[in-house]
Each structure stands twice: as C-alpha cells, then as structure tokens.
PDB file of C-alpha atoms in Angstrom:
ATOM      1  CA  MET A 185      19.324  -6.442  -2.514  1.00 84.00           C
ATOM      2  CA  GLU A 186      19.880  -6.267   1.229  1.00 92.00           C
ATOM      3  CA  LEU A 187      16.965  -5.119   3.409  1.00 90.00           C
ATOM      4  CA  LYS A 188      18.994  -2.149   4.634  1.00 90.00           C
ATOM      5  CA  GLU A 189      19.576  -1.087   1.027  1.00 91.00           C
ATOM      6  CA  ALA A 190      15.874  -1.433   0.167  1.00 88.00           C
ATOM      7  CA  VAL A 191      14.830   0.654   3.173  1.00 91.00           C
ATOM      8  CA  ARG A 192      17.368   3.381   2.423  1.00 89.00           C
ATOM      9  CA  GLU A 193      16.700   3.521  -1.336  1.00 92.00           C
ATOM     10  CA  ARG A 194      12.927   3.045  -1.632  1.00 93.00           C
ATOM     11  CA  ARG A 195      11.187   6.321  -2.454  1.00 94.00           C
ATOM     12  CA  SER A 196       7.640   7.264  -3.338  1.00 93.00           C
ATOM     13  CA  VAL A 197       7.489   7.143  -7.137  1.00 96.00           C
ATOM     14  CA  ARG A 198       4.963   9.309  -8.969  1.00 96.00           C
ATOM     15  CA  HIS A 199       6.216   9.079 -12.566  1.00 96.00           C
ATOM     16  CA  PHE A 200       6.098   5.745 -14.347  1.00 97.00           C
ATOM     17  CA  LYS A 201       6.898   4.164 -17.676  1.00 97.00           C
ATOM     18  CA  ALA A 202       3.830   2.948 -19.598  1.00 96.00           C
ATOM     19  CA  GLU A 203       4.923  -0.703 -19.385  1.00 96.00           C
ATOM     20  CA  PRO A 204       2.818  -2.668 -16.857  1.00 97.00           C
ATOM     21  CA  VAL A 205       4.397  -5.014 -14.337  1.00 98.00           C
ATOM     22  CA  PRO A 206       3.920  -8.622 -15.523  1.00 98.00           C
ATOM     23  CA  HIS A 207       1.592 -10.785 -13.463  1.00 98.00           C
ATOM     24  CA  GLU A 208       4.418 -13.283 -12.833  1.00 98.00           C
ATOM     25  CA  VAL A 209       6.416 -10.569 -11.063  1.00 98.00           C
ATOM     26  CA  ILE A 210       3.413  -9.479  -9.001  1.00 98.00           C
ATOM     27  CA  LEU A 211       2.795 -13.097  -8.008  1.00 98.00           C
ATOM     28  CA  GLU A 212       6.455 -13.373  -6.909  1.00 98.00           C
ATOM     29  CA  ILE A 213       5.895 -10.365  -4.650  1.00 98.00           C
ATOM     30  CA  MET A 214       2.652 -11.851  -3.324  1.00 98.00           C
ATOM     31  CA  GLU A 215       4.444 -15.119  -2.566  1.00 98.00           C
ATOM     32  CA  ASP A 216       6.634 -13.151  -0.138  1.00 97.00           C
ATOM     33  CA  VAL A 217       4.104 -10.591   1.071  1.00 97.00           C
ATOM     34  CA  ARG A 218       1.741 -13.319   2.265  1.00 97.00           C
ATOM     35  CA  PHE A 219       4.117 -13.783   5.222  1.00 97.00           C
ATOM     36  CA  VAL A 220       3.555 -10.238   6.487  1.00 97.00           C
ATOM     37  CA  PRO A 221       2.693 -10.213  10.198  1.00 96.00           C
ATOM     38  CA  SER A 222      -0.761  -9.199  11.391  1.00 95.00           C
ATOM     39  CA  TRP A 223      -2.533  -8.821  14.710  1.00 92.00           C
ATOM     40  CA  LYS A 224      -3.043 -12.343  16.135  1.00 92.00           C
ATOM     41  CA  ASN A 225      -2.302 -13.663  12.622  1.00 94.00           C
ATOM     42  CA  THR A 226      -5.714 -12.465  11.426  1.00 93.00           C
ATOM     43  CA  GLN A 227      -4.415 -11.892   7.870  1.00 96.00           C
ATOM     44  CA  ILE A 228      -7.098  -9.272   7.133  1.00 96.00           C
ATOM     45  CA  VAL A 229      -5.458  -7.719   4.057  1.00 98.00           C
ATOM     46  CA  ARG A 230      -6.428  -8.508   0.457  1.00 98.00           C
ATOM     47  CA  TYR A 231      -4.987  -7.028  -2.733  1.00 98.00           C
ATOM     48  CA  TYR A 232      -6.772  -5.993  -5.931  1.00 98.00           C
ATOM     49  CA  LEU A 233      -4.795  -5.012  -9.033  1.00 98.00           C
ATOM     50  CA  VAL A 234      -6.569  -2.463 -11.234  1.00 97.00           C
ATOM     51  CA  GLU A 235      -5.784  -2.980 -14.922  1.00 95.00           C
ATOM     52  CA  ASP A 236      -9.216  -2.926 -16.568  1.00 95.00           C
ATOM     53  CA  PRO A 237      -9.160   0.156 -18.838  1.00 94.00           C
ATOM     54  CA  ALA A 238     -12.651   1.358 -17.849  1.00 96.00           C
ATOM     55  CA  LEU A 239     -11.959   1.079 -14.111  1.00 96.00           C
ATOM     56  CA  LYS A 240      -8.446   2.491 -14.471  1.00 95.00           C
ATOM     57  CA  ALA A 241      -9.935   5.489 -16.346  1.00 95.00           C
ATOM     58  CA  ARG A 242     -12.102   6.224 -13.315  1.00 95.00           C
ATOM     59  CA  PHE A 243      -9.008   6.271 -11.086  1.00 94.00           C
ATOM     60  CA  ASP A 244      -7.149   8.395 -13.667  1.00 93.00           C
ATOM     61  CA  ALA A 245      -9.986  10.937 -13.706  1.00 93.00           C
ATOM     62  CA  GLY A 246      -9.704  11.391  -9.938  1.00 92.00           C
ATOM     63  CA  GLU A 247     -13.167   9.997  -9.279  1.00 94.00           C
ATOM     64  CA  PHE A 248     -12.039   8.288  -6.072  1.00 95.00           C
ATOM     65  CA  CYS A 249      -9.674  10.893  -4.576  1.00 92.00           C
ATOM     66  CA  TYR A 250     -12.078  13.679  -3.584  1.00 90.00           C
ATOM     67  CA  GLY A 251     -10.834  15.887  -6.407  1.00 85.00           C
ATOM     68  CA  PHE A 252      -7.257  15.979  -5.082  1.00 88.00           C
ATOM     69  CA  SER A 253      -5.530  16.573  -8.424  1.00 89.00           C
ATOM     70  CA  TYR A 254      -2.026  15.719  -7.196  1.00 91.00           C
ATOM     71  CA  ASN A 255      -3.077  12.129  -6.387  1.00 92.00           C
ATOM     72  CA  ALA A 256      -5.176  11.929  -9.557  1.00 92.00           C
ATOM     73  CA  GLY A 257      -2.136  12.919 -11.646  1.00 93.00           C
ATOM     74  CA  THR A 258      -0.058  10.163 -10.078  1.00 95.00           C
ATOM     75  CA  LEU A 259      -2.827   7.625 -10.680  1.00 95.00           C
ATOM     76  CA  LYS A 260      -3.041   8.694 -14.316  1.00 95.00           C
ATOM     77  CA  ARG A 261       0.698   8.177 -14.828  1.00 96.00           C
ATOM     78  CA  ALA A 262       0.695   4.689 -13.252  1.00 97.00           C
ATOM     79  CA  PRO A 263       0.045   1.723 -15.541  1.00 97.00           C
ATOM     80  CA  GLN A 264      -1.437  -0.237 -12.629  1.00 98.00           C
ATOM     81  CA  VAL A 265      -3.028   0.542  -9.289  1.00 98.00           C
ATOM     82  CA  LEU A 266      -2.929  -1.840  -6.361  1.00 98.00           C
ATOM     83  CA  ILE A 267      -5.818  -1.556  -3.924  1.00 98.00           C
ATOM     84  CA  LEU A 268      -5.041  -2.817  -0.446  1.00 98.00           C
ATOM     85  CA  ALA A 269      -8.330  -3.769   1.218  1.00 98.00           C
ATOM     86  CA  TYR A 270      -8.896  -5.140   4.701  1.00 97.00           C
ATOM     87  CA  GLN A 271     -11.577  -7.006   6.584  1.00 96.00           C
ATOM     88  CA  LYS A 272     -13.167  -4.691   9.139  1.00 94.00           C
ATOM     89  CA  GLY A 273     -13.869  -5.599  12.764  1.00 91.00           C
ATOM     90  CA  VAL A 274     -11.393  -8.471  13.043  1.00 92.00           C
ATOM     91  CA  SER A 275      -7.939  -7.119  13.842  1.00 91.00           C
ATOM     92  CA  GLY A 276      -7.834  -5.775  17.385  1.00 90.00           C
ATOM     93  CA  HIS A 277     -11.099  -7.470  18.339  1.00 87.00           C
ATOM     94  CA  GLU A 278     -12.043 -10.594  20.246  1.00 87.00           C
ATOM     95  CA  LYS A 279     -14.185 -13.244  18.553  1.00 84.00           C
ATOM     96  CA  ASP A 280     -17.299 -11.725  20.139  1.00 87.00           C
ATOM     97  CA  GLY A 281     -16.484  -8.383  18.442  1.00 82.00           C
ATOM     98  CA  SER A 282     -15.363  -6.546  21.589  1.00 87.00           C
ATOM     99  CA  ASP A 283     -12.156  -4.508  21.581  1.00 87.00           C
ATOM    100  CA  ALA A 284      -9.160  -6.610  22.589  1.00 88.00           C
ATOM    101  CA  THR A 285      -7.064  -3.589  23.570  1.00 87.00           C
ATOM    102  CA  PRO A 286      -7.794  -0.014  24.697  1.00 90.00           C
ATOM    103  CA  LYS A 287      -6.386   1.312  21.383  1.00 86.00           C
ATOM    104  CA  GLY A 288      -9.830   1.681  19.805  1.00 76.00           C
ATOM    105  CA  ASP A 289     -11.786   0.233  16.926  1.00 70.00           C
ATOM    106  CA  ASP A 290      -9.463   0.786  13.987  1.00 84.00           C
ATOM    107  CA  PHE A 291      -5.970   1.061  15.465  1.00 90.00           C
ATOM    108  CA  TRP A 292      -4.829  -2.487  14.691  1.00 91.00           C
ATOM    109  CA  GLU A 293      -6.520  -2.496  11.293  1.00 93.00           C
ATOM    110  CA  ALA A 294      -4.509   0.577  10.314  1.00 93.00           C
ATOM    111  CA  PHE A 295      -1.361  -0.946  11.793  1.00 94.00           C
ATOM    112  CA  ASP A 296      -1.824  -4.174   9.818  1.00 96.00           C
ATOM    113  CA  CYS A 297      -2.527  -2.232   6.606  1.00 96.00           C
ATOM    114  CA  GLY A 298       0.599  -0.118   7.120  1.00 96.00           C
ATOM    115  CA  ILE A 299       2.802  -3.168   7.618  1.00 97.00           C
ATOM    116  CA  ALA A 300       1.294  -4.842   4.543  1.00 98.00           C
ATOM    117  CA  ALA A 301       1.590  -1.744   2.341  1.00 98.00           C
ATOM    118  CA  GLN A 302       5.208  -1.018   3.231  1.00 97.00           C
ATOM    119  CA  THR A 303       6.196  -4.676   2.883  1.00 97.00           C
ATOM    120  CA  PHE A 304       4.620  -4.810  -0.583  1.00 98.00           C
ATOM    121  CA  CYS A 305       6.403  -1.585  -1.575  1.00 98.00           C
ATOM    122  CA  LEU A 306       9.805  -2.802  -0.338  1.00 97.00           C
ATOM    123  CA  LEU A 307       9.413  -6.109  -2.200  1.00 97.00           C
ATOM    124  CA  ALA A 308       8.359  -4.213  -5.322  1.00 97.00           C
ATOM    125  CA  HIS A 309      11.369  -1.892  -5.005  1.00 97.00           C
ATOM    126  CA  GLU A 310      13.646  -4.922  -4.792  1.00 96.00           C
ATOM    127  CA  ARG A 311      12.353  -5.873  -8.258  1.00 97.00           C
ATOM    128  CA  GLY A 312      12.763  -2.402  -9.762  1.00 97.00           C
ATOM    129  CA  ILE A 313       9.091  -1.436  -9.380  1.00 98.00           C
ATOM    130  CA  GLY A 314       8.126   2.000  -8.128  1.00 97.00           C
ATOM    131  CA  THR A 315       5.202   2.605  -5.793  1.00 98.00           C
ATOM    132  CA  VAL A 316       3.596   5.352  -3.749  1.00 97.00           C
ATOM    133  CA  ILE A 317       1.159   4.769  -0.898  1.00 97.00           C
ATOM    134  CA  GLN A 318      -1.880   7.046  -1.096  1.00 96.00           C
ATOM    135  CA  GLY A 319      -4.249   7.453   1.814  1.00 93.00           C
ATOM    136  CA  TYR A 320      -6.661  10.174   0.653  1.00 93.00           C
ATOM    137  CA  PHE A 321      -9.478   8.387  -1.189  1.00 94.00           C
ATOM    138  CA  ASP A 322     -13.175   7.575  -1.007  1.00 96.00           C
ATOM    139  CA  ASP A 323     -12.979   4.014   0.264  1.00 94.00           C
ATOM    140  CA  ALA A 324     -16.734   3.331   0.088  1.00 96.00           C
ATOM    141  CA  LYS A 325     -16.867   4.464  -3.543  1.00 97.00           C
ATOM    142  CA  ILE A 326     -13.833   2.319  -4.452  1.00 97.00           C
ATOM    143  CA  CYS A 327     -15.363  -0.731  -2.758  1.00 97.00           C
ATOM    144  CA  GLU A 328     -18.606  -0.226  -4.666  1.00 97.00           C
ATOM    145  CA  ALA A 329     -16.910   0.322  -8.036  1.00 97.00           C
ATOM    146  CA  MET A 330     -14.637  -2.695  -7.626  1.00 96.00           C
ATOM    147  CA  GLY A 331     -17.109  -5.071  -6.031  1.00 97.00           C
ATOM    148  CA  ILE A 332     -15.001  -5.463  -2.910  1.00 98.00           C
ATOM    149  CA  PRO A 333     -17.045  -7.628  -0.512  1.00 97.00           C
ATOM    150  CA  GLU A 334     -19.186  -6.175   2.246  1.00 97.00           C
ATOM    151  CA  GLY A 335     -17.302  -6.034   5.520  1.00 96.00           C
ATOM    152  CA  PHE A 336     -14.122  -4.867   3.796  1.00 97.00           C
ATOM    153  CA  SER A 337     -12.716  -1.370   3.406  1.00 96.00           C
ATOM    154  CA  VAL A 338      -9.756   0.172   1.565  1.00 97.00           C
ATOM    155  CA  GLY A 339      -6.579   0.731   3.556  1.00 97.00           C
ATOM    156  CA  ALA A 340      -4.354   2.105   0.795  1.00 97.00           C
ATOM    157  CA  VAL A 341      -4.281   2.957  -2.894  1.00 98.00           C
ATOM    158  CA  ILE A 342      -0.867   2.171  -4.398  1.00 98.00           C
ATOM    159  CA  PRO A 343      -0.088   3.415  -7.923  1.00 98.00           C
ATOM    160  CA  MET A 344       2.724   1.264  -9.292  1.00 98.00           C
ATOM    161  CA  GLY A 345       4.924   0.619 -12.283  1.00 98.00           C
ATOM    162  CA  TYR A 346       8.474   0.858 -13.489  1.00 98.00           C
ATOM    163  CA  PRO A 347       9.901   4.255 -12.502  1.00 97.00           C
ATOM    164  CA  GLU A 348      10.407   6.826 -15.228  1.00 96.00           C
ATOM    165  CA  GLU A 349      12.931   8.526 -12.963  1.00 90.00           C
ATOM    166  CA  GLU A 350      14.481   7.850  -9.566  1.00 85.00           C
ATOM    167  CA  PRO A 351      13.334  10.388  -6.973  1.00 87.00           C
ATOM    168  CA  LYS A 352      16.065  12.010  -4.906  1.00 89.00           C
ATOM    169  CA  THR A 353      16.393  11.134  -1.241  1.00 89.00           C
ATOM    170  CA  PRO A 354      14.988  13.969   0.878  1.00 90.00           C
ATOM    171  CA  VAL A 355      16.945  15.315   3.831  1.00 94.00           C
ATOM    172  CA  ARG A 356      16.577  12.880   6.707  1.00 93.00           C
ATOM    173  CA  LYS A 357      16.913  13.518  10.442  1.00 96.00           C
ATOM    174  CA  GLU A 358      19.944  12.038  12.169  1.00 96.00           C
ATOM    175  CA  ALA A 359      19.420   8.824  14.138  1.00 95.00           C
ATOM    176  CA  GLU A 360      20.190  10.636  17.408  1.00 96.00           C
ATOM    177  CA  GLU A 361      17.213  12.938  16.806  1.00 96.00           C
ATOM    178  CA  LEU A 362      14.830   9.997  16.496  1.00 96.00           C
ATOM    179  CA  ILE A 363      15.583   8.050  19.657  1.00 96.00           C
ATOM    180  CA  THR A 364      15.696   8.810  23.341  1.00 95.00           C
ATOM    181  CA  PHE A 365      17.591   6.386  25.558  1.00 94.00           C
ATOM    182  CA  MET A 366      16.189   6.258  29.083  1.00 97.00           C
TER     183      MET A 366
END
C-alpha cells in the first residue's frame, strides 16, 4: 500500500470483528512505529495493549471515559485496546525542566503523541486493522488501573481490531480551501 493510499483510505473504525490482532502483527507495526519522530528525539511514547479480560471489561463498561457512552460502546466492540502513554515533562523541556519553547508545558507532548498515534493507525490500516483515536478519558484512572509508571500520562486510547465494516469517506474540503499561498 502506498502512503497516499493509506492516508486517503484510513478511517476511524468503531465496529470490529471479535478476532484479536495477533501479537506478531502488532510487533511488525511496532518495528516500524519505533521510528516515529519526536521532539529532540526524546521518544517519550510507550504503548500498552489491553487484552486481559478483567481490565478490558473495565474499559468496556465505560469506567475510564467519564460516562461517555459513545466511546464506551466502541471500546466494548473492540477486541483490543491500545493505550498510548507518554513521559511527562520531557518533550519541549530543557534538561533542567524549563520550557524550551514559548509553546507551553504540554504542547510538544501532545504533538509527539499525535504523530505517534496517527503513525500507528496508518501502519495498522496498511495491515487491514481498524483503529479509532479517542481523546476523552480519565488518564489518571487508566494509569492507576494499568500500573503505568509515575511520571507518565495517557495521550490516547485506541480501540483496534479487524473492521466489521468499512466506514464511508466523509465529505472533504478541497485542497484550495486548506492552503493560502502568500
């Protein structure tokens, strides 16, 4: 699959087959995703794959999404959930902890998480795996439940699996509407 094709075809998938993605396939994705760029090559992102039935049941019940039933329904339909966590206070900061740019405390952390999440999702799509990036969740509660180390937070919750159906492409703006040449 060409990159252009992956970008144009990848959609947020919210309905999945029950079959989980084999670990070998996830490791293939991770072999590529480890090259994702990050601020000053800080490589702050870590991935946690939720498969344990007891923990997955907590995601399915909506325990971590502030009662937002739409996200909870998607989590329930996904055979696996990828948690994208990141090390706080590193990206966008000097070694002494001071801000390296005027963008603020969490700008580069969010930027790095976004690059990592989309790269993972494109690589998954290339292998026939559907994903959706969720951003409305109780990160502290997820970290506690999963034993994610202190100093880390959750940047994205990504339900994943083989798509039950292919979502239609929504209407997109024309390229000329998106760019201004000066």
